[in-house]
PDB file of C-alpha atoms and ligand atoms in Angstrom:
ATOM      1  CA  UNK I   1     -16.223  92.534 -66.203  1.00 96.00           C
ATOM      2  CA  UNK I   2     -16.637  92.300 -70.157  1.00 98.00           C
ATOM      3  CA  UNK I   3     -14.327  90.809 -72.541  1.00 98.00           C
ATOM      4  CA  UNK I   4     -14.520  92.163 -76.146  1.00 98.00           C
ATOM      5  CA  UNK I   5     -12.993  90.472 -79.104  1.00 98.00           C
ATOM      6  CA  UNK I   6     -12.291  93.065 -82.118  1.00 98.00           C
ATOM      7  CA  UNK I   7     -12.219  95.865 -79.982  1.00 98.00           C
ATOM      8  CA  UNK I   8      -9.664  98.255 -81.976  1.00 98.00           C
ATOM      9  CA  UNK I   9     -12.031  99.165 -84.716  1.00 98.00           C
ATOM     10  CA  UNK I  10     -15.308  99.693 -85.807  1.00 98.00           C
ATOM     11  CA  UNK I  11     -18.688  98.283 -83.762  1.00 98.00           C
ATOM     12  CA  UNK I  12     -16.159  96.480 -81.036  1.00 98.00           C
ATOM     13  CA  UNK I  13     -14.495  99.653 -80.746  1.00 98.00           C
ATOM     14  CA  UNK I  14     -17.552 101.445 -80.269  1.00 98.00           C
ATOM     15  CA  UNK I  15     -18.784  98.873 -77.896  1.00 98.00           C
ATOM     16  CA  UNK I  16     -15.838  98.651 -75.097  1.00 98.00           C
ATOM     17  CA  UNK I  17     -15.896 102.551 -75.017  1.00 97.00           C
ATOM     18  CA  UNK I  18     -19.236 102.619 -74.123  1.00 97.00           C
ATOM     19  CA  UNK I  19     -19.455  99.803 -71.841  1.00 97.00           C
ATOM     20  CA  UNK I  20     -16.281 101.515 -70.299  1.00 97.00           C
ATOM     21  CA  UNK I  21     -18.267 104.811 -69.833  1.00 96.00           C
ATOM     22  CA  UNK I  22     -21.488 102.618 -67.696  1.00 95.00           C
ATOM     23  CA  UNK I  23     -19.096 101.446 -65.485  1.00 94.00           C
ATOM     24  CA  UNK I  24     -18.012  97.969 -66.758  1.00 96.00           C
ATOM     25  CA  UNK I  25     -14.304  97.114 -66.846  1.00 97.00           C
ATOM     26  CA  UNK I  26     -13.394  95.941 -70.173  1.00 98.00           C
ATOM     27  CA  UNK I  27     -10.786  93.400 -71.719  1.00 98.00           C
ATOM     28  CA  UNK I  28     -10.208  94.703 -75.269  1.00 98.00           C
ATOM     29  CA  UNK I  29      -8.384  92.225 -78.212  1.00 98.00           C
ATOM     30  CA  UNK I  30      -7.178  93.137 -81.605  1.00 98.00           C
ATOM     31  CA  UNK I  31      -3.846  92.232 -83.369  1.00 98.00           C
ATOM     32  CA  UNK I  32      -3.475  96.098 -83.711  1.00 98.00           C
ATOM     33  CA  UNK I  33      -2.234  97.422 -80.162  1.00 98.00           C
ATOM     34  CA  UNK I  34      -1.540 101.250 -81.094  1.00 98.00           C
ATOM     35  CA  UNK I  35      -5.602 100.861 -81.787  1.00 98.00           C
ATOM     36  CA  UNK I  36      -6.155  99.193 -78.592  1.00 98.00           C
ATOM     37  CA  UNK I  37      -3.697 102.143 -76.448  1.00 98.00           C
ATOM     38  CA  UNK I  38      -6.033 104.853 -78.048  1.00 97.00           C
ATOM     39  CA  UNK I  39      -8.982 103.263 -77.129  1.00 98.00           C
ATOM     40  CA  UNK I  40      -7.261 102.801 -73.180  1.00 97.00           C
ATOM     41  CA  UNK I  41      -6.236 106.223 -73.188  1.00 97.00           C
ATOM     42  CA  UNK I  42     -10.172 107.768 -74.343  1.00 96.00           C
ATOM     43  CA  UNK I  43     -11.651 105.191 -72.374  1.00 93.00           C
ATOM     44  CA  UNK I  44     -14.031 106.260 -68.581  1.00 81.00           C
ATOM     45  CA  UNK I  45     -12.476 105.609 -65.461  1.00 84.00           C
ATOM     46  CA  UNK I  46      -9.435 103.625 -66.651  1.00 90.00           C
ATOM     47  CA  UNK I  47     -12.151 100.883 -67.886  1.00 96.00           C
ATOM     48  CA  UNK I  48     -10.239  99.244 -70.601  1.00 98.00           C
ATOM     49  CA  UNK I  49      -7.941  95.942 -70.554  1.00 98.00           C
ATOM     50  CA  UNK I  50      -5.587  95.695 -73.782  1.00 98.00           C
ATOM     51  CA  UNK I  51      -5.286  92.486 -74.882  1.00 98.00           C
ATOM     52  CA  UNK I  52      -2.825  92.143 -77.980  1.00 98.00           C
ATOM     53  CA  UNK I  53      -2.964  88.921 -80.488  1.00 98.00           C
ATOM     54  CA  UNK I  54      -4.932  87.235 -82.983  1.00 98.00           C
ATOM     55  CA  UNK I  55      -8.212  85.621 -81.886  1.00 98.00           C
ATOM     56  CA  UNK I  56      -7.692  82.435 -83.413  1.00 98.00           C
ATOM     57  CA  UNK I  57      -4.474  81.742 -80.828  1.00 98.00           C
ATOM     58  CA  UNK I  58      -5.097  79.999 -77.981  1.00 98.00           C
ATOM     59  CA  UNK I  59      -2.306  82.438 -76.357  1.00 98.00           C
ATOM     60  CA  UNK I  60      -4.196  85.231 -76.536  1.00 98.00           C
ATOM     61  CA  UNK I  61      -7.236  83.587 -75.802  1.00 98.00           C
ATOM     62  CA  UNK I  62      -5.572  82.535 -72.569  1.00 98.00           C
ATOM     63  CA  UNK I  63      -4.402  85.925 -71.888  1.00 98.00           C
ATOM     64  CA  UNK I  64      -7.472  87.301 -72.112  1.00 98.00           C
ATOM     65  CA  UNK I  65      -9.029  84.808 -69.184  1.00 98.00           C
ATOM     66  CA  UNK I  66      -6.058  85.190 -66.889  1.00 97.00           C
ATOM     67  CA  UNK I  67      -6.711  88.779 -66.982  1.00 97.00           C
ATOM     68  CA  UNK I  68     -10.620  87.890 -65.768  1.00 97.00           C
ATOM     69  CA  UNK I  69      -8.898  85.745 -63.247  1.00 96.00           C
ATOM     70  CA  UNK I  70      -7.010  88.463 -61.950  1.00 95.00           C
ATOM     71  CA  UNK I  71      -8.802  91.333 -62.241  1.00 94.00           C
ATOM     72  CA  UNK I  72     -12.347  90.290 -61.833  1.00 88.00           C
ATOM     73  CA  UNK I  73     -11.648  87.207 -59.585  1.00 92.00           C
ATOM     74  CA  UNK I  74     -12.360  84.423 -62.037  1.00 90.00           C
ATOM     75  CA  UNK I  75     -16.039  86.281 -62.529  1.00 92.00           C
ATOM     76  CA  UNK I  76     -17.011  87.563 -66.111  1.00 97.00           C
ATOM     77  CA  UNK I  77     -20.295  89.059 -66.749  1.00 97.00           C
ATOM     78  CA  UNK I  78     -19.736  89.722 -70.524  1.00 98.00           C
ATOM     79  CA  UNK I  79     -18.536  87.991 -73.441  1.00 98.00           C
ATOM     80  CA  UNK I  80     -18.871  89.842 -77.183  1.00 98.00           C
ATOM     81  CA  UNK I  81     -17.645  87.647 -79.855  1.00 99.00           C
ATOM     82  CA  UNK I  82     -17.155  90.478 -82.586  1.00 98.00           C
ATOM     83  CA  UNK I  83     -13.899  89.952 -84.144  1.00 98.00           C
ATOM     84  CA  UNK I  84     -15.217  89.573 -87.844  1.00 98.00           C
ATOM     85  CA  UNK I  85     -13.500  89.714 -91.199  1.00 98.00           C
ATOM     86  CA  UNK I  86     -15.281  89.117 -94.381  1.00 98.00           C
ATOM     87  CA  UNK I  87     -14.271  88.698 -98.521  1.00 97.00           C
ATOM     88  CA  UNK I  88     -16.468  89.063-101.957  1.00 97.00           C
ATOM     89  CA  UNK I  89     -16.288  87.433-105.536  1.00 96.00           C
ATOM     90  CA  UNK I  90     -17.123  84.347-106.442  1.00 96.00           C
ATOM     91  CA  UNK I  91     -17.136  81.078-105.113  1.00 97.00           C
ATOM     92  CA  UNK I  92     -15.326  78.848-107.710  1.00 97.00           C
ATOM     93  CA  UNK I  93     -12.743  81.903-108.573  1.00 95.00           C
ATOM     94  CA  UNK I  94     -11.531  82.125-104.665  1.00 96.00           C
ATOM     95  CA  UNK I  95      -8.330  80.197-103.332  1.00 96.00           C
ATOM     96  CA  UNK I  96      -9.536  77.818-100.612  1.00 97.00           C
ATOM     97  CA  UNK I  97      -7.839  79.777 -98.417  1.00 97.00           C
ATOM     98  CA  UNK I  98     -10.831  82.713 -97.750  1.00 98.00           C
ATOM     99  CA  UNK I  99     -12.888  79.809 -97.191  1.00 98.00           C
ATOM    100  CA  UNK I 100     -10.401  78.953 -93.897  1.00 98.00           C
ATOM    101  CA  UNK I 101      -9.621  82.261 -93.086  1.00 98.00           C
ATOM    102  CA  UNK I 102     -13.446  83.396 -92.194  1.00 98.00           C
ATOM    103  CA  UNK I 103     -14.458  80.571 -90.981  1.00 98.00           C
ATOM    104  CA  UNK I 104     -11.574  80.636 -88.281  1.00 98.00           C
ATOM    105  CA  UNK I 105     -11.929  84.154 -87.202  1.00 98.00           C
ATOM    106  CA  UNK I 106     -15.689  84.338 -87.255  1.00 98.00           C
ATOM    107  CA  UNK I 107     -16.875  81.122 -86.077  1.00 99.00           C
ATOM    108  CA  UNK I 108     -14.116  78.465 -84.690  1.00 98.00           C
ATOM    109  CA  UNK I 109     -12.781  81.717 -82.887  1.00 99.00           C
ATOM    110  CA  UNK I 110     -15.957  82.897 -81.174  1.00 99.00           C
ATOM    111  CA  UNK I 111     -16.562  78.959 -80.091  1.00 98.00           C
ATOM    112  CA  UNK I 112     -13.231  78.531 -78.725  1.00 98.00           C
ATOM    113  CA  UNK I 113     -13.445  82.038 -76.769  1.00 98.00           C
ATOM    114  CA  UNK I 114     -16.931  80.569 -75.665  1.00 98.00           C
ATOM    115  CA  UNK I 115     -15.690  77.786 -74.562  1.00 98.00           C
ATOM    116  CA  UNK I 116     -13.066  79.052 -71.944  1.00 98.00           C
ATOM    117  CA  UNK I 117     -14.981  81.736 -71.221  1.00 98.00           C
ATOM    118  CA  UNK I 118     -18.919  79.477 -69.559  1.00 98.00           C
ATOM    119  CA  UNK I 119     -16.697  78.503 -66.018  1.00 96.00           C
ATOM    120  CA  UNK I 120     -16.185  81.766 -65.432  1.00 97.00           C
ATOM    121  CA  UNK I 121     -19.827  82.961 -66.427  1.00 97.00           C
ATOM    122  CA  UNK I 122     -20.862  80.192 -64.665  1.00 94.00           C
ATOM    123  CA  UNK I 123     -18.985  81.530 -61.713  1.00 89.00           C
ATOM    124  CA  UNK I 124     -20.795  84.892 -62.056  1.00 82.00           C
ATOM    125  CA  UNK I 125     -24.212  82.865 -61.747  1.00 77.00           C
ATOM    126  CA  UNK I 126     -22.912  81.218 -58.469  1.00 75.00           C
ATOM    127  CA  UNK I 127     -22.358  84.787 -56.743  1.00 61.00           C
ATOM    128  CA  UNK I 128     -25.713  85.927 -57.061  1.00 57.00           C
ATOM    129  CA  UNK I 129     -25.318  88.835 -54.394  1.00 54.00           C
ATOM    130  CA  UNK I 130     -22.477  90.424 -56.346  1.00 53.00           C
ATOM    131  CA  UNK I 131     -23.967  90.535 -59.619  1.00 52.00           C
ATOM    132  CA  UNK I 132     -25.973  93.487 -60.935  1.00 53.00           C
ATOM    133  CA  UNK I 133     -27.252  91.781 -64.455  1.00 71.00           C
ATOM    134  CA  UNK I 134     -27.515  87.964 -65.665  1.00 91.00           C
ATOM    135  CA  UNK I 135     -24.396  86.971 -67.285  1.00 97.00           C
ATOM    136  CA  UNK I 136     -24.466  87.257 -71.358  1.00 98.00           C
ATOM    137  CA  UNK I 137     -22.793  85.776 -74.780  1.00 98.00           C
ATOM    138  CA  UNK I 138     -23.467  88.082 -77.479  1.00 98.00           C
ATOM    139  CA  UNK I 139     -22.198  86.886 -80.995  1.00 99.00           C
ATOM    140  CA  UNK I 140     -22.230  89.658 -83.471  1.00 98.00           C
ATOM    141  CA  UNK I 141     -23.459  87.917 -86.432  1.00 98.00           C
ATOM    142  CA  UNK I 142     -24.845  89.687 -89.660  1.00 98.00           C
ATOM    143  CA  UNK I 143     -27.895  89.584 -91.888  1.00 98.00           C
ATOM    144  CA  UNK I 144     -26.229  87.764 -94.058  1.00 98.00           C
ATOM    145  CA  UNK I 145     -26.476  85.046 -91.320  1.00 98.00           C
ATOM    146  CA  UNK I 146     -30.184  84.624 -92.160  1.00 98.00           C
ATOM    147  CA  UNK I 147     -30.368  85.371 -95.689  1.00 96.00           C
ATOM    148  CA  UNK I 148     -27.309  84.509 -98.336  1.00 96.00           C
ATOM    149  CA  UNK I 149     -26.653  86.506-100.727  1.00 95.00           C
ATOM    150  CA  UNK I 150     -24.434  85.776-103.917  1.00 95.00           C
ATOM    151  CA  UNK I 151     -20.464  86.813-104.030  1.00 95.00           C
ATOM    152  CA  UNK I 152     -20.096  86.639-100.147  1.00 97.00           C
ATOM    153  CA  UNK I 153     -20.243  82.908 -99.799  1.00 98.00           C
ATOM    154  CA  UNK I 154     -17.860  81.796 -97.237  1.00 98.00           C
ATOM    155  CA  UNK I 155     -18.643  85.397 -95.621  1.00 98.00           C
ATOM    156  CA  UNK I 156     -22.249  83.690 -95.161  1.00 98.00           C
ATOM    157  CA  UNK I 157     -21.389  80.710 -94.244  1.00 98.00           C
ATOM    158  CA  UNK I 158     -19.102  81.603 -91.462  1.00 98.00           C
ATOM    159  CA  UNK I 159     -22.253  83.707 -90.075  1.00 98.00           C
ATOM    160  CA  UNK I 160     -24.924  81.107 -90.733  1.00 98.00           C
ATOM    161  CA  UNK I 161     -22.949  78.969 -88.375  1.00 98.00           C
ATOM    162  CA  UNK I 162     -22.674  81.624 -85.592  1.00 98.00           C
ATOM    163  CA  UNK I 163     -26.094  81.865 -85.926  1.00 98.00           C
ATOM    164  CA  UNK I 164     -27.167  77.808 -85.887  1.00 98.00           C
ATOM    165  CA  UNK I 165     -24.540  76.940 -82.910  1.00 98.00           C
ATOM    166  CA  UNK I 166     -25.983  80.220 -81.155  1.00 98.00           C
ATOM    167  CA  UNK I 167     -29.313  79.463 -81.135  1.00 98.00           C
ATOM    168  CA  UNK I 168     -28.328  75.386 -79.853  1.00 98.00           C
ATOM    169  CA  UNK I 169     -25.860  77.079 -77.074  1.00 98.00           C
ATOM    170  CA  UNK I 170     -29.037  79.474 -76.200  1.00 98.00           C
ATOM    171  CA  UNK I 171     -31.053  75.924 -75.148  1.00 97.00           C
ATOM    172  CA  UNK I 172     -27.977  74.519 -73.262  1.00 98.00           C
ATOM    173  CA  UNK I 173     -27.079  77.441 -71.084  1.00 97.00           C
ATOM    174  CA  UNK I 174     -30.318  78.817 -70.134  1.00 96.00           C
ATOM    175  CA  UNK I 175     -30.265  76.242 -67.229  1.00 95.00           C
ATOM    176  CA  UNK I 176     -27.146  77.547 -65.949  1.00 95.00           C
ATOM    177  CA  UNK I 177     -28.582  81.018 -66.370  1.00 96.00           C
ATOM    178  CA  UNK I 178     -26.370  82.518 -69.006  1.00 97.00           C
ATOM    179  CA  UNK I 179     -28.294  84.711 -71.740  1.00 98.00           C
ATOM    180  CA  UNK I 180     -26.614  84.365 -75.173  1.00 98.00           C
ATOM    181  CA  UNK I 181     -27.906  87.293 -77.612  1.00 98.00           C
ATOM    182  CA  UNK I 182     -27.211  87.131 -81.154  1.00 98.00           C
ATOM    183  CA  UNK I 183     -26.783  90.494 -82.515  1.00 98.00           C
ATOM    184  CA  UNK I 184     -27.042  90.438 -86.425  1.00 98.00           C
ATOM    185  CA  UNK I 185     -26.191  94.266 -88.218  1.00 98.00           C
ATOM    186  CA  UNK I 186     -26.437  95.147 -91.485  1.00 97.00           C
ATOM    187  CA  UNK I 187     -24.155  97.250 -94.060  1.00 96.00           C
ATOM    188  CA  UNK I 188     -21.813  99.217 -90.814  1.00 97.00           C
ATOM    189  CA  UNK I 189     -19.551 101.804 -92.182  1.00 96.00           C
ATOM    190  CA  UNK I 190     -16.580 100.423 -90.535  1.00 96.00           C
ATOM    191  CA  UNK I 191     -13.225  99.449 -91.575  1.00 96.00           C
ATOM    192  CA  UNK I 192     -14.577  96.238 -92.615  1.00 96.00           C
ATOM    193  CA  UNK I 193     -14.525  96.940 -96.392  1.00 95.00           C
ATOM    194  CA  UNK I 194     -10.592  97.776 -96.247  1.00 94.00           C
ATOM    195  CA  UNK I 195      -9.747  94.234 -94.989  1.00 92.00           C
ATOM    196  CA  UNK I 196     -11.295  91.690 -96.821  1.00 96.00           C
ATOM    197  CA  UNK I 197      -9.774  88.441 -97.908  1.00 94.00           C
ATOM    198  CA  UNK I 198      -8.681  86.817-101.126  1.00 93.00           C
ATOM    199  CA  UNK I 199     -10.354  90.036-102.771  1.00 94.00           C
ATOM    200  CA  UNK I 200      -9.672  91.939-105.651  1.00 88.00           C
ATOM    201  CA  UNK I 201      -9.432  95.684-105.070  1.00 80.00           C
ATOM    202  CA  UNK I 202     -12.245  96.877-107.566  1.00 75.00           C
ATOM    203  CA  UNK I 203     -15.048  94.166-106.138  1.00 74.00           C
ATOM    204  CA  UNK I 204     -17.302  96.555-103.976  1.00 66.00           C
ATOM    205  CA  UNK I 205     -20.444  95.974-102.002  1.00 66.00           C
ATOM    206  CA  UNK I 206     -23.435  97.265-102.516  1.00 62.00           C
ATOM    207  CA  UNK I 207     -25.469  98.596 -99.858  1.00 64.00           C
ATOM    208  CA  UNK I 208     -28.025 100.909 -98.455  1.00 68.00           C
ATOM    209  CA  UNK I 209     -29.035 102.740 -95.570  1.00 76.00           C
ATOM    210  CA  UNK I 210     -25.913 101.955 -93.788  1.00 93.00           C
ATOM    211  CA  UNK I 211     -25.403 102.512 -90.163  1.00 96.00           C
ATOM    212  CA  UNK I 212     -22.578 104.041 -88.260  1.00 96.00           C
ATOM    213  CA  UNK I 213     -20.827 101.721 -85.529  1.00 98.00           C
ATOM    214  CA  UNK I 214     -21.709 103.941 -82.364  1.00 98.00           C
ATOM    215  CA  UNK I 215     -25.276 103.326 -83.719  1.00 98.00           C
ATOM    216  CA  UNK I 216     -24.856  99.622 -83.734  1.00 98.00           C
ATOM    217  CA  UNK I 217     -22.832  99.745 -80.518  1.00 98.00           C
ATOM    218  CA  UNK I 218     -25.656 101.162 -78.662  1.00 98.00           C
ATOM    219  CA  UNK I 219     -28.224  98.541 -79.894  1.00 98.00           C
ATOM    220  CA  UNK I 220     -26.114  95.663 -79.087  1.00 98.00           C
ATOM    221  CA  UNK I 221     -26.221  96.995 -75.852  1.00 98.00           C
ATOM    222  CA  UNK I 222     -29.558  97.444 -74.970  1.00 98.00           C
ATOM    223  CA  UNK I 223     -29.960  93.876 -76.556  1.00 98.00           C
ATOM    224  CA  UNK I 224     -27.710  92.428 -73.688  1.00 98.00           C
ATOM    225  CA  UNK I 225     -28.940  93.899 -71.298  1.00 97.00           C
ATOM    226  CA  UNK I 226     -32.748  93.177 -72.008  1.00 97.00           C
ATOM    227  CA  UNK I 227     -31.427  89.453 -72.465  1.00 97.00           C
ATOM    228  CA  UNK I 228     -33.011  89.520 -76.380  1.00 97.00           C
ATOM    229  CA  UNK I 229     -32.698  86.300 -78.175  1.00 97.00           C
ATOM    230  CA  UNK I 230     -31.694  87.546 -81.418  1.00 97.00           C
ATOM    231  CA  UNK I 231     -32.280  91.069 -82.823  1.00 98.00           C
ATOM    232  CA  UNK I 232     -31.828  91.910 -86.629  1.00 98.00           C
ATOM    233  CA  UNK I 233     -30.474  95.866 -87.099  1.00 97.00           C
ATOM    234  CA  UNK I 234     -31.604  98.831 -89.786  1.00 94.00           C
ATOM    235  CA  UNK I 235     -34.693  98.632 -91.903  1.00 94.00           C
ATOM    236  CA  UNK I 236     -32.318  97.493 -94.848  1.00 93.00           C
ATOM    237  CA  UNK I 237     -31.203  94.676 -92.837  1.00 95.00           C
ATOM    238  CA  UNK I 238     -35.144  93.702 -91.473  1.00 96.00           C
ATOM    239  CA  UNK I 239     -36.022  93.610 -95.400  1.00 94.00           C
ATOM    240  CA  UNK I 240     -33.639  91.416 -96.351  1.00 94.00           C
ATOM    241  CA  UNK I 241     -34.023  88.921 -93.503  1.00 96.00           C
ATOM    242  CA  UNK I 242     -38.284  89.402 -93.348  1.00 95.00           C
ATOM    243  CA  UNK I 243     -38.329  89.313 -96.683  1.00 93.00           C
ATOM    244  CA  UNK I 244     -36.249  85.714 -97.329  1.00 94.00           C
ATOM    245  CA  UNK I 245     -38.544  84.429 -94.699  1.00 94.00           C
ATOM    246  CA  UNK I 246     -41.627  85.527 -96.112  1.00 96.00           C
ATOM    247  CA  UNK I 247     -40.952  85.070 -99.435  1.00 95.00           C
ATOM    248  CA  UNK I 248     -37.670  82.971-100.306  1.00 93.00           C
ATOM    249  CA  UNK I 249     -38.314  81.591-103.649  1.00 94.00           C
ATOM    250  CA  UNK I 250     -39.102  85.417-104.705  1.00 92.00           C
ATOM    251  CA  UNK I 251     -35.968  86.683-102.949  1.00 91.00           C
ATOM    252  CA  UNK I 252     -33.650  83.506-104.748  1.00 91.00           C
ATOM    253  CA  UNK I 253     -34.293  85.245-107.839  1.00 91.00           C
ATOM    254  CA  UNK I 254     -34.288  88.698-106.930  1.00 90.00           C
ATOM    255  CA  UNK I 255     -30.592  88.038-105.558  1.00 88.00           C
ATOM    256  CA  UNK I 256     -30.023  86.191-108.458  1.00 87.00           C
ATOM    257  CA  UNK I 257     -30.601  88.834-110.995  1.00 84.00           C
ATOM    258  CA  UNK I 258     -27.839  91.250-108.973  1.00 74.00           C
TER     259      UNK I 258
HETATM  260  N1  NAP J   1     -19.303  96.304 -91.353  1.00 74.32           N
HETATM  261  C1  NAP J   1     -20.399  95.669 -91.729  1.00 74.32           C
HETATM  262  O1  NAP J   1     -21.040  96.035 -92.746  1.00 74.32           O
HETATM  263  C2  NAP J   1     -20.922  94.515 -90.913  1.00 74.32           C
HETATM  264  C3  NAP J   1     -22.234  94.050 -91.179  1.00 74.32           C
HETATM  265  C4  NAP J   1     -22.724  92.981 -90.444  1.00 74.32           C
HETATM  266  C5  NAP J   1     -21.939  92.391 -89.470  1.00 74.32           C
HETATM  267  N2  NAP J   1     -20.668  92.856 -89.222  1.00 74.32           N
HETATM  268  C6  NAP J   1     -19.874  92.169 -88.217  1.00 74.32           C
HETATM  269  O2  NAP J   1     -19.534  93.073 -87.186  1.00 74.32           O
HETATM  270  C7  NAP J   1     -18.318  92.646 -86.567  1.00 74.32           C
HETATM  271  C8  NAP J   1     -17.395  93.848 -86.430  1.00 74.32           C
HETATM  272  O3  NAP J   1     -17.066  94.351 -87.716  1.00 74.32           O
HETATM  273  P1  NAP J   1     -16.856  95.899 -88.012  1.00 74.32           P
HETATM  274  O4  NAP J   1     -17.867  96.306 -89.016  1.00 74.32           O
HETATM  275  O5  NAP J   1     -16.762  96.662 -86.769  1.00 74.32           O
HETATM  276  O6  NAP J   1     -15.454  95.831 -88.793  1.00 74.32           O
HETATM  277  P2  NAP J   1     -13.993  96.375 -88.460  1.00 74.32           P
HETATM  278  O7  NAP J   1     -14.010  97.837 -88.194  1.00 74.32           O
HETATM  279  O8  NAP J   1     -13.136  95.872 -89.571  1.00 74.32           O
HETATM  280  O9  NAP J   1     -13.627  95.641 -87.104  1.00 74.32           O
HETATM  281  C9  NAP J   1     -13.241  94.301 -87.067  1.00 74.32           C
HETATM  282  C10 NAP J   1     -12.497  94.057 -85.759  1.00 74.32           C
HETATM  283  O10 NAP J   1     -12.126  92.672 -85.726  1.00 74.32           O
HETATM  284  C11 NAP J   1     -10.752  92.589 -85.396  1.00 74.32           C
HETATM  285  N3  NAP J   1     -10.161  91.392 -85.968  1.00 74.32           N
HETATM  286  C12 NAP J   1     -10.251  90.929 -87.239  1.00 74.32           C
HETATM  287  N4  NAP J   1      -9.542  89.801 -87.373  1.00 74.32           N
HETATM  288  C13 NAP J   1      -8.996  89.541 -86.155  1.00 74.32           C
HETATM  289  C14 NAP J   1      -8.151  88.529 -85.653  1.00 74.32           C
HETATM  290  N5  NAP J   1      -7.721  87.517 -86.431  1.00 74.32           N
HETATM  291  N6  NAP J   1      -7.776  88.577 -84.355  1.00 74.32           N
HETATM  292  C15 NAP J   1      -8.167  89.605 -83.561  1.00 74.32           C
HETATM  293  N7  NAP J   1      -8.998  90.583 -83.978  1.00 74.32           N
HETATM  294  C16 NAP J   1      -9.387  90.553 -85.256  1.00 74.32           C
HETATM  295  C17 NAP J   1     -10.127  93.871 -85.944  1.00 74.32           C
HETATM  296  O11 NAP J   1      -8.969  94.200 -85.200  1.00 74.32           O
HETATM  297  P3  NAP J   1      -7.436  94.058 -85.679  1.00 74.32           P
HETATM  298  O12 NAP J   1      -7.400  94.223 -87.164  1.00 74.32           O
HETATM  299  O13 NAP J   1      -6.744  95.148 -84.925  1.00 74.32           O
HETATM  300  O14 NAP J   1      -7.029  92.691 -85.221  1.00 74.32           O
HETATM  301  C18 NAP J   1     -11.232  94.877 -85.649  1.00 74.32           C
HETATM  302  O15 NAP J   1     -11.101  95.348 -84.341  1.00 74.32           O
HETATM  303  C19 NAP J   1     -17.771  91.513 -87.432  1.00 74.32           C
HETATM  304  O16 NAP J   1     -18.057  90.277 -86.834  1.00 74.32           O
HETATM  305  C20 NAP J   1     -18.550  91.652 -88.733  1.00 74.32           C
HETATM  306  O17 NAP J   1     -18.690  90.421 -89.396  1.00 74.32           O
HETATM  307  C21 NAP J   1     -20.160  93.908 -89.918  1.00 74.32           C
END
């Protein structure tokens, strides 16, 4: 059993129906539930779980684990933090508000769901015999998790801490034989760009080589289940992040001048 946070659009979308299709029952959350009964009526084998709410409340986050409780007896073999929202334009011009916003949704939100969600991976470890895979966190995080870029500030901050608590909750787990995979895409033509905070309507981002969300789904998965650490997705995003590492003081200015 999987739970999917973000699951009526875009890569989570993507994601559930596929893991639906292998077999895996899913529990899908969005806010948008005519999004979520689409995705249960396309879905293999009556796979998918709607779960309707906002991922920052703890209701729906509750909902979400009775349903594991229920239908999966208290076992969960999945957990894909991928609700995500972002916002562009400068720092010192934004309300403090964007800064809250992301940072709730993409970070608190995925710890919180983590949180509740170890007993019952843990529980998955304890009944070896019944499990087919080792039991995985996957955080979808984003390039811009490794390397910041200007304009997207709080964006990048929200996934640089996904991506520093991930790699810490990586060391603690492994003991209790939990994989957690941190999944970091590049430019995804999703509905992202329609939904971004605190942002004016003519700010646009700049991208190339953009990858569709089935693409992206079907990484992710073959990341979880070959337990991968981290992996970074599209040559675009392996430039960006290679090149920061390799060369940071270079890439400072070359971001700069954008
Ligand atoms: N698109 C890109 O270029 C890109 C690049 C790198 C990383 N990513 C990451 O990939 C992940 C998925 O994004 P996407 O590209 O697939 O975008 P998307 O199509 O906009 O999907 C975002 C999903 O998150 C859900 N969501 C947002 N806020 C929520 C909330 N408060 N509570 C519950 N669900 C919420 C949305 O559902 P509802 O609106 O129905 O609630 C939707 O299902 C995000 O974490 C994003 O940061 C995206």
């Amino acid at each position: 059993m999987a739970i999917v946070t973000g699951a009526s659009s875009g890569i989570g979308r993507e994601l559930t129906l596929l893991l639906a299709s292998q077999n895996c029952r899913v529990i899908a959350v969005a806010r948008r539930g005519d999004r979520l009964d689409e995705i249960v009526s396309r879905a293999a084998h009556g796979n998918v779980v709607p779960i309707v709410g906002d991922v920052t409340d703890a209701e729906t986050r509750d909902a979400a684990m009775n349903q594991v409780l229920k239908l999966g007896g208290g076992r969960l073999d999945l957990l894909v933090n991928n609700a995500g929202i972002g916002g562009i334009g400068p720092f010192a011009e934004a309300e403090s508000q964007r800064m809250r916003q992301i940072m709730e949704v993409n970070f608190f939100a995925a710890t919180e769901w983590t949180r509740a969600a170890i007993p019952l991976l843990k529980s998955s470890t304890e009944n070896q015999s019944q499990r087919c895979c080792t039991p995985v966190i996957c955080n979808i995080g984003s390039v811009l998790g490794h390397c910041a870029v200007p304009d997207k500030s709080e964006y990048c901050a929200s996934k640089f801490a996904l991506h520093g608590w991930t790699d810490s909750l990586r060391a603690e787990l492994s003991s209790h034989g939990i994989a957690v995979v941190l999944v970091s895409p590049s430019t995804t033509r999703s509905e992202f760009f329609e939904s971004l905070v605190g942002t004016d309507a003519n700010q646009q981002s700049k991208s190339f080589g953009s990858w569709p969300p089935d693409r992206v789904a079907h990484s992710t998965l073959a990341a979880i289940k070959a337990c991968r650490r981290e992996v970074i997705l599209s040559f675009a995003g392996k430039a960006l992040v290679y090149g920061d590492r390799i060369a940071p003081s270079l890439m400072s200015k070359a971001l700069a001048k954008r």
